[in-house]
Short mmCIF file of C-alpha atoms in Angstrom, two decimals:
data_model
loop_
_atom_site.label_atom_id
_atom_site.label_comp_id
_atom_site.label_asym_id
_atom_site.label_seq_id
_atom_site.Cartn_x
_atom_site.Cartn_y
_atom_site.Cartn_z
CA MET Y 1 114.28 111.41 97.04
CA GLN Y 2 116.28 110.09 94.12
CA ASN Y 3 115.06 111.18 90.72
CA ALA Y 4 116.06 108.29 88.52
CA ALA Y 5 115.94 104.55 88.46
CA THR Y 6 119.37 102.95 88.68
CA PRO Y 7 120.32 100.42 85.98
CA LEU Y 8 121.67 97.06 87.10
CA ASN Y 9 125.45 97.17 87.37
CA PRO Y 10 126.79 95.64 84.12
CA PRO Y 11 130.46 94.73 84.88
CA SER Y 12 129.75 91.39 86.59
CA ALA Y 13 128.88 88.50 84.27
CA ARG Y 14 126.19 87.43 86.69
CA ASN Y 15 124.68 90.92 86.78
CA THR Y 16 124.81 91.13 82.98
CA LEU Y 17 122.90 87.87 82.75
CA ASN Y 18 120.32 89.05 85.27
CA ALA Y 19 119.89 92.37 83.46
CA ARG Y 20 117.63 90.83 80.83
CA CYS Y 21 114.62 88.52 80.78
CA SER Y 22 112.46 86.88 78.14
CA ALA Y 23 108.85 87.55 77.22
CA SER Y 24 108.12 84.08 78.62
CA ASP Y 25 109.33 85.30 82.01
CA LEU Y 26 106.87 88.19 81.72
CA LEU Y 27 104.00 85.84 81.01
CA HIS Y 28 104.88 83.69 84.02
CA TRP Y 29 105.09 86.73 86.32
CA ALA Y 30 101.84 88.11 84.94
CA GLY Y 31 100.00 84.87 85.72
CA VAL Y 32 99.61 83.46 82.19
CA PRO Y 33 102.43 80.87 81.96
CA LEU Y 34 100.52 78.66 79.51
CA GLN Y 35 100.89 81.40 76.89
CA ALA Y 36 104.70 81.02 76.87
CA SER Y 37 106.26 79.45 73.79
CA ALA Y 38 109.52 79.16 71.87
CA GLU Y 39 108.67 82.48 70.20
CA THR Y 40 108.25 84.30 73.50
CA ASP Y 41 111.45 82.65 74.77
CA ALA Y 42 113.30 84.43 71.96
CA VAL Y 43 112.00 87.93 72.81
CA VAL Y 44 114.19 89.69 75.36
CA PHE Y 45 113.58 92.80 77.50
CA GLY Y 46 115.92 94.72 79.78
CA LEU Y 47 115.68 94.83 83.56
CA ARG Y 48 116.20 97.92 85.67
CA ARG Y 49 116.92 98.14 89.37
CA VAL Y 50 115.13 100.86 91.32
CA LEU Y 51 116.43 101.73 94.78
CA ALA Y 52 114.05 102.33 97.69
CA ASP Y 53 112.50 105.85 97.57
CA ALA Y 54 113.67 106.36 93.97
CA THR Y 55 111.16 107.52 91.36
CA LEU Y 56 110.77 105.18 88.38
CA VAL Y 57 108.22 107.29 86.51
CA HIS Y 58 107.55 110.99 87.12
CA GLU Y 59 104.15 112.66 86.87
CA GLY Y 60 104.11 114.61 83.60
CA GLN Y 61 106.95 112.57 82.10
CA PRO Y 62 106.48 111.63 78.41
CA PHE Y 63 105.01 108.15 78.02
CA GLU Y 64 107.60 105.89 76.41
CA SER Y 65 107.58 102.52 78.21
CA LEU Y 66 105.58 100.16 80.39
CA HIS Y 67 107.27 98.53 83.36
CA LEU Y 68 106.41 95.17 84.89
CA VAL Y 69 107.39 94.67 88.53
CA SER Y 70 109.59 91.58 88.80
CA SER Y 71 110.51 92.14 92.47
CA GLY Y 72 109.77 94.68 95.17
CA SER Y 73 106.89 97.16 95.32
CA PHE Y 74 105.86 100.69 94.33
CA LYS Y 75 103.31 103.35 95.19
CA HIS Y 76 101.46 105.44 92.59
CA VAL Y 77 101.26 109.09 93.68
CA GLN Y 78 100.07 112.48 92.48
CA THR Y 79 101.45 115.71 93.93
CA ASP Y 80 99.46 118.95 94.11
CA LEU Y 81 100.82 122.49 93.72
CA GLU Y 82 101.50 122.75 97.45
CA GLY Y 83 103.56 119.57 97.45
CA TYR Y 84 100.95 117.30 99.07
CA GLU Y 85 101.39 113.70 97.93
CA GLN Y 86 98.24 111.65 97.32
CA VAL Y 87 98.76 107.88 97.15
CA LEU Y 88 96.59 106.35 94.42
CA GLY Y 89 97.54 102.70 94.77
CA PHE Y 90 100.30 100.12 95.07
CA ALA Y 91 102.08 97.87 92.57
CA ILE Y 92 103.68 94.54 93.50
CA HIS Y 93 105.17 91.54 91.67
CA GLY Y 94 103.51 90.96 88.30
CA ASP Y 95 101.83 94.38 88.11
CA LEU Y 96 102.30 96.76 85.17
CA ILE Y 97 103.35 100.36 85.83
CA GLY Y 98 102.63 103.08 83.28
CA LEU Y 99 99.16 102.16 82.07
CA ASP Y 100 98.06 105.72 82.89
CA GLY Y 101 100.11 106.81 79.89
CA LEU Y 102 98.12 104.78 77.38
CA GLY Y 103 96.26 107.10 75.03
CA ARG Y 104 98.13 110.10 76.45
CA SER Y 105 101.44 111.76 75.74
CA SER Y 106 102.53 111.78 79.39
CA HIS Y 107 102.07 109.97 82.72
CA THR Y 108 99.42 111.31 85.08
CA SER Y 109 101.10 109.96 88.23
CA SER Y 110 104.52 109.04 89.59
CA ALA Y 111 105.72 105.58 90.61
CA VAL Y 112 108.01 105.50 93.66
CA ALA Y 113 109.80 102.39 94.93
CA LEU Y 114 108.83 101.37 98.47
CA GLU Y 115 111.87 99.09 98.71
CA ASP Y 116 114.76 98.04 96.48
CA SER Y 117 112.92 96.73 93.43
CA THR Y 118 113.43 95.46 89.87
CA VAL Y 119 111.27 96.15 86.83
CA VAL Y 120 111.16 94.89 83.26
CA VAL Y 121 111.38 97.78 80.79
CA MET Y 122 109.08 97.40 77.77
CA PRO Y 123 109.44 100.25 75.24
CA TRP Y 124 105.91 101.02 74.00
CA ARG Y 125 106.65 101.23 70.26
CA GLU Y 126 108.59 97.97 70.37
CA LEU Y 127 105.86 96.29 72.40
CA LEU Y 128 103.16 97.33 69.93
CA GLY Y 129 105.10 95.73 67.09
CA LEU Y 130 105.63 92.52 69.08
CA CYS Y 131 101.92 92.29 69.93
CA LYS Y 132 101.08 92.11 66.23
CA ARG Y 133 102.97 88.83 65.84
CA LEU Y 134 102.76 87.49 69.41
CA PRO Y 135 99.13 87.29 70.63
CA ALA Y 136 100.41 86.23 74.07
CA LEU Y 137 101.85 89.71 74.67
CA GLU Y 138 98.63 91.31 73.50
CA LEU Y 139 96.77 89.10 76.01
CA LEU Y 140 99.16 90.28 78.72
CA LEU Y 141 98.24 93.90 77.98
CA HIS Y 142 94.53 93.12 77.98
CA ARG Y 143 94.80 91.31 81.33
CA ALA Y 144 96.83 94.13 82.83
CA THR Y 145 94.29 96.73 81.70
CA GLY Y 146 91.41 94.66 83.04
CA THR Y 147 93.21 94.17 86.36
CA GLU Y 148 93.74 97.92 86.63
CA LEU Y 149 90.01 98.53 86.13
CA LEU Y 150 89.20 95.95 88.83
CA ARG Y 151 91.66 97.61 91.20
CA ARG Y 152 89.92 100.95 90.68
CA ALA Y 153 86.60 99.30 91.50
CA ASP Y 154 88.20 97.86 94.66
CA THR Y 155 89.39 101.34 95.60
CA GLN Y 156 85.91 102.79 95.12
CA TYR Y 157 84.45 100.02 97.29
CA LEU Y 158 87.10 100.67 99.92
CA MET Y 159 86.50 104.43 99.95
CA SER Y 160 82.73 104.02 100.22
CA ALA Y 161 83.08 102.85 103.84
CA PRO Y 162 82.13 105.68 106.22
CA ILE Y 163 84.09 104.21 109.14
CA SER Y 164 87.90 104.19 109.13
CA GLU Y 165 88.15 100.73 110.71
CA VAL Y 166 86.01 99.32 107.92
CA ARG Y 167 88.29 100.91 105.32
CA VAL Y 168 91.33 99.36 107.01
CA ALA Y 169 89.59 95.96 107.17
CA ARG Y 170 88.78 96.13 103.45
CA PHE Y 171 92.35 97.19 102.67
CA LEU Y 172 93.83 94.25 104.58
CA LEU Y 173 91.51 91.76 102.90
CA GLN Y 174 92.32 93.16 99.46
CA LEU Y 175 96.04 92.92 100.22
CA ALA Y 176 95.58 89.34 101.44
CA ARG Y 177 93.81 88.46 98.19
CA ARG Y 178 96.67 89.91 96.14
CA GLN Y 179 99.25 88.01 98.18
CA SER Y 180 97.30 84.78 97.81
CA ALA Y 181 97.19 85.21 94.02
CA LEU Y 182 101.01 85.26 94.09
CA GLY Y 183 101.14 82.01 96.04
CA HIS Y 184 101.90 83.66 99.40
CA SER Y 185 100.05 83.36 102.69
CA ASP Y 186 96.73 85.20 102.88
CA ARG Y 187 96.97 85.22 106.68
CA ARG Y 188 100.42 86.68 107.30
CA LEU Y 189 100.84 90.04 105.59
CA ARG Y 190 103.90 92.24 105.28
CA LEU Y 191 103.01 95.91 104.92
CA TYR Y 192 105.65 97.16 102.49
CA MET Y 193 104.13 100.65 102.67
CA THR Y 194 104.19 103.01 105.67
CA ARG Y 195 101.18 103.86 107.84
CA ARG Y 196 101.28 107.33 106.27
CA ASP Y 197 101.06 105.81 102.77
CA ILE Y 198 98.08 103.70 103.84
CA ALA Y 199 96.41 106.76 105.38
CA SER Y 200 96.85 108.77 102.18
CA TYR Y 201 95.43 105.90 100.11
CA LEU Y 202 92.44 105.45 102.44
CA GLY Y 203 91.76 109.18 102.73
CA VAL Y 204 92.16 109.31 106.52
CA ALA Y 205 94.66 110.76 108.98
CA HIS Y 206 97.90 108.92 109.76
CA GLU Y 207 96.89 108.52 113.42
CA THR Y 208 93.55 107.08 112.34
CA VAL Y 209 95.22 104.12 110.61
CA SER Y 210 97.27 103.36 113.74
CA ARG Y 211 94.16 103.56 115.92
CA ALA Y 212 92.17 101.36 113.54
CA LEU Y 213 94.88 98.67 113.49
CA THR Y 214 95.07 98.80 117.29
CA ALA Y 215 91.28 98.47 117.57
CA LEU Y 216 91.24 95.52 115.14
CA ALA Y 217 94.00 93.88 117.17
CA HIS Y 218 92.19 94.43 120.49
CA SER Y 219 89.02 92.94 119.01
CA GLY Y 220 90.92 89.79 118.02
CA CYS Y 221 90.59 90.23 114.27
CA ILE Y 222 94.30 90.68 113.61
CA GLY Y 223 97.71 90.57 115.25
CA VAL Y 224 100.11 93.49 114.69
CA SER Y 225 103.88 93.52 115.00
CA HIS Y 226 105.38 96.61 113.37
CA ARG Y 227 104.77 96.03 109.62
CA ASP Y 228 103.74 92.40 110.03
CA ILE Y 229 100.01 91.69 110.18
CA GLU Y 230 98.43 88.33 110.96
CA ILE Y 231 94.76 87.82 110.15
CA ILE Y 232 93.46 85.87 113.16
CA ASP Y 233 89.68 85.98 112.72
CA GLU Y 234 89.03 86.23 108.98
CA ALA Y 235 85.28 85.68 109.37
CA ALA Y 236 84.98 88.64 111.75
CA LEU Y 237 87.12 90.80 109.46
CA ARG Y 238 84.94 89.93 106.46
CA GLU Y 239 81.81 90.71 108.42
CA LEU Y 240 83.28 94.04 109.47
CA GLN Y 241 84.09 95.02 105.88
CA ARG Y 242 80.38 94.75 105.01
CA VAL Y 243 79.46 97.57 107.41
CA THR Y 244 78.11 100.54 105.48
CA ARG Y 245 76.49 103.04 107.85
CA GLY Y 246 74.34 103.43 110.93
CA ARG Y 247 76.56 101.49 113.35
CA SER Y 248 79.48 102.51 115.52
CA PRO Y 249 82.82 100.65 115.16
CA HIS Y 250 82.16 98.95 118.52
CA GLU Y 251 78.75 97.72 117.38
CA ALA Y 252 80.29 96.55 114.10
CA HIS Y 253 82.94 94.56 115.95
CA GLU Y 254 80.34 93.03 118.25
CA GLN Y 255 78.18 91.92 115.32
CA ALA Y 256 81.23 90.60 113.44
CA HIS Y 257 82.28 88.47 116.40
CA SER Y 258 78.71 87.34 116.97
CA HIS Y 259 78.54 86.05 113.39
CA SER Y 260 82.00 84.49 113.76
CA ARG Y 261 80.99 82.63 116.93
CA ALA Y 262 77.77 81.48 115.28
CA HIS Y 263 79.68 80.07 112.31
CA ALA Y 264 82.08 78.27 114.67
CA GLN Y 265 79.16 76.72 116.59
CA VAL Y 266 77.53 75.54 113.36
CA HIS Y 267 80.78 73.91 112.20
CA ALA Y 268 81.21 72.27 115.62
CA LEU Y 269 77.70 70.81 115.51
CA ALA Y 270 78.22 69.62 111.96
CA ALA Y 271 81.39 67.84 112.98
#
């Protein structure tokens, strides 16, 4: 694994131009474009390219900057003394990396690129000064912190499921919601992480994730082609995610499809 993020190559004029972006770009990527103004147009941050499998931020590294993902994706991980890597979450376009360093002197987790990616580098001291005169950047930080808290709540909800197939169903629906917020399809998903990464995040064995995806595909909830997932029966998948305890996966699937068929019949009668 590479230990450092690689800066964008500066010799080319085109690359030099692409190596910087404005605060207005940040606000657009973070989902608050109406906050952009002439003042935010004038504030410029550097971009950094991070190759696949490279580490952008190391666990224990002094906290100096926040990074906003402008392209690509990352996984947040912690590594124990024996070298076991625990995946804590995933960051995609518009997400801030490094919030774990706020209020601390160092990062509590590492951020590893899942594919060739690009991030905006925002030095913390500089950002604090800018927030005092640009409320839009302060709003960006507040939104990012709130989003992080919501993601942690989503993770707790996901991990509360006692059945692995339910955890996988919840994970897919959460990923679909994140894709939809970016303007992408909420039916056709591209898993930028590996099955092993998903298993670590869900707290199950690698083989369990593969079996759960196969079971969901056989039940007609999803279609699977390598890392491409198509949500076929969203109603059944949503019903499955509500399963808490006391039912086997087969019984959960049967009830989910029963509810799905009932909804379809109601809509047909209404039409």
